[in-house]
Short mmCIF file of C-alpha atoms and ligand atoms in Angstrom, two decimals:
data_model
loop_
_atom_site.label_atom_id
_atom_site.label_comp_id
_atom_site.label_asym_id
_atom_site.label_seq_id
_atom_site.Cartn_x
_atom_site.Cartn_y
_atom_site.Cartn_z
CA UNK N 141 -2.45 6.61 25.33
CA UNK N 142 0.11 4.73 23.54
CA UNK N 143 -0.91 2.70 20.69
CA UNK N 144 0.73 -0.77 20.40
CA UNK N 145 0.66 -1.28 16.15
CA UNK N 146 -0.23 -4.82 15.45
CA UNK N 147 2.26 -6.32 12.57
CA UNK N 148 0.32 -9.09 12.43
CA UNK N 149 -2.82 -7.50 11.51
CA UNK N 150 -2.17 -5.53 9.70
CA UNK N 151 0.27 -7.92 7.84
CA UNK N 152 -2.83 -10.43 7.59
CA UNK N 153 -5.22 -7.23 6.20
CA UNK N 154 -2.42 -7.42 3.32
CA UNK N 155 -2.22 -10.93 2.63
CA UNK N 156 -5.71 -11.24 2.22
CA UNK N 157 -6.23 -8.56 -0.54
CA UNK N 158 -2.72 -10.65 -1.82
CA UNK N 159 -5.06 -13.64 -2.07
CA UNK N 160 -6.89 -11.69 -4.96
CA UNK N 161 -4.13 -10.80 -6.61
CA UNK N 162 -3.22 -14.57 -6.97
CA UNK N 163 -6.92 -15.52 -7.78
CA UNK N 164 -6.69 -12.50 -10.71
CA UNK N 165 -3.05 -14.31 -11.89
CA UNK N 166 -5.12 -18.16 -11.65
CA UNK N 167 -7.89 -17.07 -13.63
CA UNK N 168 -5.09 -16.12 -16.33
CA UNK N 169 -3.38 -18.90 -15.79
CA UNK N 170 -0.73 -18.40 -13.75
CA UNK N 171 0.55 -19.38 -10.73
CA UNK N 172 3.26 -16.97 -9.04
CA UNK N 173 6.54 -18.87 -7.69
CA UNK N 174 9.02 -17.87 -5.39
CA UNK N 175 12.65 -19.69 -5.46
CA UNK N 176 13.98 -19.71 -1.40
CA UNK N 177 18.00 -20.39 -2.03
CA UNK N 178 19.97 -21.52 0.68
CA UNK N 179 23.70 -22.17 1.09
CA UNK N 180 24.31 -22.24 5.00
CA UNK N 181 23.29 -24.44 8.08
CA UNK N 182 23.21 -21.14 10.41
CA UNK N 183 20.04 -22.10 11.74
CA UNK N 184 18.55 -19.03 12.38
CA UNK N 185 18.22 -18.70 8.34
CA UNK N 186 17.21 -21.85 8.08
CA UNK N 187 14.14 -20.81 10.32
CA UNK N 188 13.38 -17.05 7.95
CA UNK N 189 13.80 -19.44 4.90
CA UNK N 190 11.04 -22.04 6.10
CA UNK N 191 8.76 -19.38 7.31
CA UNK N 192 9.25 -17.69 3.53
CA UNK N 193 7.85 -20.73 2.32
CA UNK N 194 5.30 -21.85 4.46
CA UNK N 195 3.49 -18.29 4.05
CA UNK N 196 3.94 -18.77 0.32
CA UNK N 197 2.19 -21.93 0.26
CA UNK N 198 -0.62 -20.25 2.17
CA UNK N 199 -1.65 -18.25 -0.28
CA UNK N 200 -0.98 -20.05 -3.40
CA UNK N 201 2.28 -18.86 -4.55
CA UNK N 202 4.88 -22.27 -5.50
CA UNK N 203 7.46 -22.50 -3.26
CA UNK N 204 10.82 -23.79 -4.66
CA UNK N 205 13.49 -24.59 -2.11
CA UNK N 206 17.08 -25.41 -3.05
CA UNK N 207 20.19 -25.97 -0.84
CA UNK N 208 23.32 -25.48 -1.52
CA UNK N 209 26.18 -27.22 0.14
CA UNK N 210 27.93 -24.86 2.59
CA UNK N 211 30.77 -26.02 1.42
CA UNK N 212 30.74 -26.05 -1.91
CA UNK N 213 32.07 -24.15 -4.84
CA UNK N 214 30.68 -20.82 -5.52
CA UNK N 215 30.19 -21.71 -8.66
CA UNK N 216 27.14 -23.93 -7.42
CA UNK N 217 25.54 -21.08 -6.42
CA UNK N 218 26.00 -19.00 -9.44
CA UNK N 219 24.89 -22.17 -11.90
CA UNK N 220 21.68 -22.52 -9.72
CA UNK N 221 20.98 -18.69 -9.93
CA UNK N 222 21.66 -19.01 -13.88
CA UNK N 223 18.91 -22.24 -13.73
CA UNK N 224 16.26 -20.22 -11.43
CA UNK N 225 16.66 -16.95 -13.73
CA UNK N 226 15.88 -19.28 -17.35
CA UNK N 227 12.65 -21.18 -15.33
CA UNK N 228 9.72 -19.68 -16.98
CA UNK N 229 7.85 -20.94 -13.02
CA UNK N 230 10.14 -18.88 -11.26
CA UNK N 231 8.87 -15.58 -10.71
CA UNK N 232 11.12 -14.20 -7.93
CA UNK N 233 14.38 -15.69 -6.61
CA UNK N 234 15.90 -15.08 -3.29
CA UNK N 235 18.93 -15.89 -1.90
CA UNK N 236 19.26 -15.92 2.05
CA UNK N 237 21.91 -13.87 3.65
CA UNK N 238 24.47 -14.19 4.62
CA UNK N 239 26.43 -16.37 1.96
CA UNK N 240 29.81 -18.18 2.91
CA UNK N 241 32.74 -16.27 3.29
CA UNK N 242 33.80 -17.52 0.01
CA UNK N 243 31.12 -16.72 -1.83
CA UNK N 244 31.51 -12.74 -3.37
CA UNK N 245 28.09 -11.26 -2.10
CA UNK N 246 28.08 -8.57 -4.67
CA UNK N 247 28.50 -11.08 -7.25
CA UNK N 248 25.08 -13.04 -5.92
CA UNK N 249 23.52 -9.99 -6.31
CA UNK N 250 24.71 -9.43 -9.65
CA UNK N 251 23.92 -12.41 -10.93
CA UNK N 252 20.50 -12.45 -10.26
CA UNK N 253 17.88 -11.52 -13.08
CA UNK N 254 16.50 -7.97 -11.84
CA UNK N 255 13.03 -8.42 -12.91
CA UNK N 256 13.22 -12.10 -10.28
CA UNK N 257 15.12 -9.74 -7.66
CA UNK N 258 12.00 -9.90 -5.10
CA UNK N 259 14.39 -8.74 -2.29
CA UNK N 260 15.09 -5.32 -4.28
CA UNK N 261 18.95 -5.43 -3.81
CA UNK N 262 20.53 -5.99 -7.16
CA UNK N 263 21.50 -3.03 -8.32
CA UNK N 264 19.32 -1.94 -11.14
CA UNK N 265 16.36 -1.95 -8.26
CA UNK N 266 18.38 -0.04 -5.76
CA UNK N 267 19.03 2.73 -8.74
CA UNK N 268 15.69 2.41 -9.56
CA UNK N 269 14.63 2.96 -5.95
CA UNK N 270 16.61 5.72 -5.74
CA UNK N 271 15.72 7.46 -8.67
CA UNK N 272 11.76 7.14 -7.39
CA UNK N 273 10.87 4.44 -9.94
CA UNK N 274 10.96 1.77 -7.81
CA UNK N 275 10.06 -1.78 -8.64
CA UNK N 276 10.35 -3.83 -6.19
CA UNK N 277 10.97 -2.26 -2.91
CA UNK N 278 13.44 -4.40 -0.30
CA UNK N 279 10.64 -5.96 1.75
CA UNK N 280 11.53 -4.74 5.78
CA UNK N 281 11.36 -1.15 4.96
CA UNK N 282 8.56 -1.26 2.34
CA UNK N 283 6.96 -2.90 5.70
CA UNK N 284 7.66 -0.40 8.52
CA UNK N 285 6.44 2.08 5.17
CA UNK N 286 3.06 -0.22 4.92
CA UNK N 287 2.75 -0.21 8.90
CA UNK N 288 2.98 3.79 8.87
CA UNK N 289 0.20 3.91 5.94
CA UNK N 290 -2.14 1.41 7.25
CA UNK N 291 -1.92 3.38 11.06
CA UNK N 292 -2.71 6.39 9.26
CA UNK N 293 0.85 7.99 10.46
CA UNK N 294 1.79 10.27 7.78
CA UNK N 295 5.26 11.05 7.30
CA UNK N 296 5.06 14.18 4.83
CA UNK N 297 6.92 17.39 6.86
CA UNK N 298 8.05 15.10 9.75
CA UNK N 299 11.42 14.74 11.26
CA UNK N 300 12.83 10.86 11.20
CA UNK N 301 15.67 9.59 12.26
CA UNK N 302 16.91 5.90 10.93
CA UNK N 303 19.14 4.38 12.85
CA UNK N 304 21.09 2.36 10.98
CA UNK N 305 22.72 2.08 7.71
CA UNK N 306 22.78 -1.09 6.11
CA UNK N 307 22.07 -1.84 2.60
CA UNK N 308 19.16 -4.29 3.41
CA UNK N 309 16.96 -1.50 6.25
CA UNK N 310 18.39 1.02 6.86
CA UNK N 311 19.68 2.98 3.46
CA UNK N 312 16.48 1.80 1.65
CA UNK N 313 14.36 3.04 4.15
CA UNK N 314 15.95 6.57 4.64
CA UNK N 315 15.30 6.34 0.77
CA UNK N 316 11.67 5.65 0.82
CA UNK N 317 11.17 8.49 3.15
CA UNK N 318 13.01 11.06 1.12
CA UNK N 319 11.42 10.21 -2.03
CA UNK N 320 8.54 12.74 -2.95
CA UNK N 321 5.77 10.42 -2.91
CA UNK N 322 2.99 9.18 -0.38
CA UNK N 323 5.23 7.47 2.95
CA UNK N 324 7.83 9.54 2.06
CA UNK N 325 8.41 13.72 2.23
CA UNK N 326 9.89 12.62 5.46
CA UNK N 327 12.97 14.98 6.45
CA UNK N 328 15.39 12.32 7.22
CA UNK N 329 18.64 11.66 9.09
CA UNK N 330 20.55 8.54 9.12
CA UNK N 331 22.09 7.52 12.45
CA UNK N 332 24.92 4.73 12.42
CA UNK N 333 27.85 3.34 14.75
CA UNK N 334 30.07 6.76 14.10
CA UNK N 335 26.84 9.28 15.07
CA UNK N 336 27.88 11.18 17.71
CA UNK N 337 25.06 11.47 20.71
CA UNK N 338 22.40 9.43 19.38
CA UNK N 339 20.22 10.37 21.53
CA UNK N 340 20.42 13.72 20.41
CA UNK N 341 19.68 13.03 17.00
CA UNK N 342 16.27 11.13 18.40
CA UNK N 343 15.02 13.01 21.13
CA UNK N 344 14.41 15.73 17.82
CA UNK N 345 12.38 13.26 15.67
CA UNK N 346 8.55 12.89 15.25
CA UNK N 347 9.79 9.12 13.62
CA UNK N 348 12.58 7.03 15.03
CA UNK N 349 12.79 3.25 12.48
CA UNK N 350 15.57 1.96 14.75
CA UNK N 351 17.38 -1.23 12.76
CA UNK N 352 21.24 -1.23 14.61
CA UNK N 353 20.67 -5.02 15.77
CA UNK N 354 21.94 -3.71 19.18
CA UNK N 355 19.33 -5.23 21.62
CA UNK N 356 17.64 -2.18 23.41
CA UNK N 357 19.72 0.65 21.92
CA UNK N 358 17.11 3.17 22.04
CA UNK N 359 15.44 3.68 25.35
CA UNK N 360 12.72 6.01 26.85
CA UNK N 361 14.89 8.79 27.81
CA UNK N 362 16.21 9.38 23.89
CA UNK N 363 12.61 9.84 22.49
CA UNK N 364 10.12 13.00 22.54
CA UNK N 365 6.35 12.41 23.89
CA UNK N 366 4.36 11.29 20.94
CA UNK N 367 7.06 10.19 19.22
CA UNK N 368 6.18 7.04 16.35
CA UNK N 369 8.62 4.59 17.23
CA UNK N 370 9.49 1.61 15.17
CA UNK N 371 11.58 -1.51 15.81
CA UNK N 372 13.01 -3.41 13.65
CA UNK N 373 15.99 -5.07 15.32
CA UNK N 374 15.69 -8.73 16.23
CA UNK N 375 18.51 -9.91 18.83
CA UNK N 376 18.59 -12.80 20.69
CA UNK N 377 19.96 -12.52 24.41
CA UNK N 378 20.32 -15.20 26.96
CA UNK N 379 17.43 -15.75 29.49
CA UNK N 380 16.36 -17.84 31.80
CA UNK N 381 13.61 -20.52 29.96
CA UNK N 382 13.85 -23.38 28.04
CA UNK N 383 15.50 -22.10 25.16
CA UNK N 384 18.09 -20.04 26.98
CA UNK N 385 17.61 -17.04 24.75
CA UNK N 386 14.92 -14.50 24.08
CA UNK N 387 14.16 -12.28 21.64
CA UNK N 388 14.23 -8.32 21.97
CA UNK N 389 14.08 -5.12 19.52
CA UNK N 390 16.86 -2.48 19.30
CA UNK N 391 14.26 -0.65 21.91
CA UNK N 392 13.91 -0.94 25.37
CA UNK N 393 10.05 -1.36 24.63
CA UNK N 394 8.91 -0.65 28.33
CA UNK N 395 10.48 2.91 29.04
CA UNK N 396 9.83 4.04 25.09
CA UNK N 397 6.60 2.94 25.51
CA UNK N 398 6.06 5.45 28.70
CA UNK N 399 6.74 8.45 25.66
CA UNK N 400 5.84 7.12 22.51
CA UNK N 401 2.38 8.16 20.70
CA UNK N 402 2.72 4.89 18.82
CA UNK N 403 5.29 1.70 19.09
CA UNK N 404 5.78 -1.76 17.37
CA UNK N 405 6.38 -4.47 19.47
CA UNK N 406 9.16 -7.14 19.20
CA UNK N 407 8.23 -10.17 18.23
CA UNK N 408 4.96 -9.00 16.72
CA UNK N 409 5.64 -5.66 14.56
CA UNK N 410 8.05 -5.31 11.73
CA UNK N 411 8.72 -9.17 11.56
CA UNK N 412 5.26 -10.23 10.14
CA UNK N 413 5.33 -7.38 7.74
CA UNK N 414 8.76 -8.36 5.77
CA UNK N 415 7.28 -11.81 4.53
CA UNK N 416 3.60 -10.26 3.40
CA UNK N 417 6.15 -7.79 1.21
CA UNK N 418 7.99 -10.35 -0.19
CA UNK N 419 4.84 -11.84 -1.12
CA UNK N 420 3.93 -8.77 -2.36
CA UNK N 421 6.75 -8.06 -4.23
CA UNK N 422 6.94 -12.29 -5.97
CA UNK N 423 3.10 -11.71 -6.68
CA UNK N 424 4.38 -8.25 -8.64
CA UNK N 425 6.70 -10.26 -10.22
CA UNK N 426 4.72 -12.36 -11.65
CA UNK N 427 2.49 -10.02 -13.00
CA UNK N 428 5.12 -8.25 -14.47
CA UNK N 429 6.63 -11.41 -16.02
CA UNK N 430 3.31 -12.46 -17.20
CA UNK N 431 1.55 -9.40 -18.09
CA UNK N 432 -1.35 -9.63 -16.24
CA UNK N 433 -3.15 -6.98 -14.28
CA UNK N 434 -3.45 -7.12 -10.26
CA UNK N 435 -4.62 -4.40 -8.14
CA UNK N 436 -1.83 -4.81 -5.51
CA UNK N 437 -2.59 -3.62 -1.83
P1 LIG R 131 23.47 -4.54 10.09
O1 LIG R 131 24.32 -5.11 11.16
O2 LIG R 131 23.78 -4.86 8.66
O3 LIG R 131 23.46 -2.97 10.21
C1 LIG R 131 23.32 -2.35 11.46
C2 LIG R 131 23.52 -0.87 11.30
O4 LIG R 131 23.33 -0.26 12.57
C3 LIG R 131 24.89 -0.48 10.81
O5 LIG R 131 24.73 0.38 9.73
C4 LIG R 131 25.54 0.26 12.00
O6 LIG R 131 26.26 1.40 11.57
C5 LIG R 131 24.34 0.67 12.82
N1 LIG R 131 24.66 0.63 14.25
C6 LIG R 131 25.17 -0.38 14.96
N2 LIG R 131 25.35 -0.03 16.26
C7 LIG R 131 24.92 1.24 16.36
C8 LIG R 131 24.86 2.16 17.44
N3 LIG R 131 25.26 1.84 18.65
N4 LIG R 131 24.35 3.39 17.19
C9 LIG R 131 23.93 3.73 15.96
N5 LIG R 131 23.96 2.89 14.90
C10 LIG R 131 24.46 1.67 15.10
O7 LIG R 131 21.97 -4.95 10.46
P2 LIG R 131 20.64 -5.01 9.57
O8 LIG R 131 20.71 -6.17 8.66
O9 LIG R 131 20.32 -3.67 9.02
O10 LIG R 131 19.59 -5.38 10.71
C11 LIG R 131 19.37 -4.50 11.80
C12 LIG R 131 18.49 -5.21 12.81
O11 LIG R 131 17.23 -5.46 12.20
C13 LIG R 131 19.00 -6.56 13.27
O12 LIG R 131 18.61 -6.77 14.61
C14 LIG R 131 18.25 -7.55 12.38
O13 LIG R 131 18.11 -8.82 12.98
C15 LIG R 131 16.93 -6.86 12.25
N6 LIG R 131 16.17 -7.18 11.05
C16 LIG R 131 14.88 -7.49 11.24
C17 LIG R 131 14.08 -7.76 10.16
C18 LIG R 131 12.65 -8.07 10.39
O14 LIG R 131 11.98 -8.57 9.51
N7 LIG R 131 12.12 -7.74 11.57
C19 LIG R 131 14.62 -7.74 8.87
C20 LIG R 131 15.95 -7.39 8.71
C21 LIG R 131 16.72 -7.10 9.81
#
């Protein structure tokens, strides 16, 4: 029997043991905050950014929301990250992706305060990460690593394959595997758009995280039986309804399904899991900043 893992639930299992954390940081006075930045009108972003918020108001952590002309200088954006890295409110700052061509990503990155880097990609936190001292860990892959521990699917001696390398999923996550701690001790190969035979590659794994955001990459014919098989992709492709798109995973969940011993669903899996771990990671933050003890889930 395949099991379907629930992001949801087990994303609302971790939100609720949150909600103590942020009842621990009240009773010392303190109320986490989490500054949403965003400089676009791709509305797709403007959707991740709302849904940041709203689940930040649900369980008491401030929501700050400022937009930034698409247009304008990128100097606008670097002043405001200057502003949200001096607020003594601001616990963690994040800036959606992508930025305007004219605005130097790296430098966003850069220029935010590490210990307020909630989305774990300046720099010092990737090292850090690396090095197996992470602090805050980038919130999809500290998800699908949250999913694995909550299903009781350990990863120490197995083969996984990530597909994908992007700074955001797929590079952090082969690092969280690798690193020798519990979710990781993973033996891990990273799969991009210059691996030859794919398949190959994921027919040999026990874990295939597949994050290429090519809709239905991975099908039932390139896994193993029993196989833990994780989705993160999110693609949009035109359908028949009302909205004249739908939304699928980088697997074709149907056939995979047929093999897998265990398979996230798209919408439904990883999704719900990356905003509980940037809650997570703005509710560490503020503990950090403020020196107070939580027992974080
Ligand atoms: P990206 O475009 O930055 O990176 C994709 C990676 O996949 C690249 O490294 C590329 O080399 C690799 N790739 C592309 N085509 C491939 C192929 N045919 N075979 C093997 N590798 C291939 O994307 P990303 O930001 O890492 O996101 C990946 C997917 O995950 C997207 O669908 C995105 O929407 C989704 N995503 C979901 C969440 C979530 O919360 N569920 C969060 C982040 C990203």
């Amino acid at each position: 029997m395949t099991e379907i893992i629930d992001g949801n639930e087990v994303g609302d299992a971790i939100r609720s043991e949150l909600d103590g954390c942020v009842d621990t940081l009240a009773d010392a006075g303190v109320r986490p905050g989490l500054a949403t930045v965003l400089m676009t009108t791709d509305g797709a972003s403007e959707t991740y950014v709302s849904m940041k918020q709203k689940a930040c108001d649900e369980i008491g952590i401030e929501g700050i929301h400022e937009e930034i002309d698409p247009d304008a200088p990128a100097e606008r954006l670097f002043d405001k990250i200057d502003e949200l890295n001096e607020d003594p409110d601001v616990h963690g700052i994040l800036v959606q992706m992508p930025v305007p061509d004219h605005v130097d990503k790296w430098t966003v990155l850069n220029r935010i305060d590490p210990i307020k880097d909630v989305d774990g990609f300046h720099p010092q936190n990737v090292g850090s990460l690396v090095a197996g001292h992470a602090r805050y860990k980038p919130c999809t892959p500290h998800g699908v690593q949250k999913l694995l521990e909550y299903e009781g699917i350990d990863t120490e001696g197995k083969d996984a394959v990530v597909v994908g390398r992007s700074d955001i999923v797929g590079k952090p996550m082969a690092n969280l595997l690798i690193q020798k701690a519990p979710g990781g001790n993973a033996t891990t190969t990273i799969c991009h758009s210059r691996t030859d035979d794919l398949g190959e590659k994921t027919r040999q794994a026990d874990l295939v995280i597949a994050a290429a955001g090519y809709p239905e990459l991975v099908d039932g014919s390139m896994i193993s039986e029993g196989t833990v098989v994780i989705d993160v992709g999110v693609n949009r492709v035109e359908a028949d309804n009302e909205k004249g798109y739908e939304l699928v995973g980088d697997v074709e969940f149907e056939s995979a399904k047929e093999k897998a011993g265990h398979i996230t669903p798209v919408p439904g899996g990883v999704g719900p899991m990356t905003i509980t771990m940037l809650l997570y990671n703005t509710v560490k933050a503020a503990s950090l900043q403020e020196d107070v003890d939580v027992e974080l889930p």
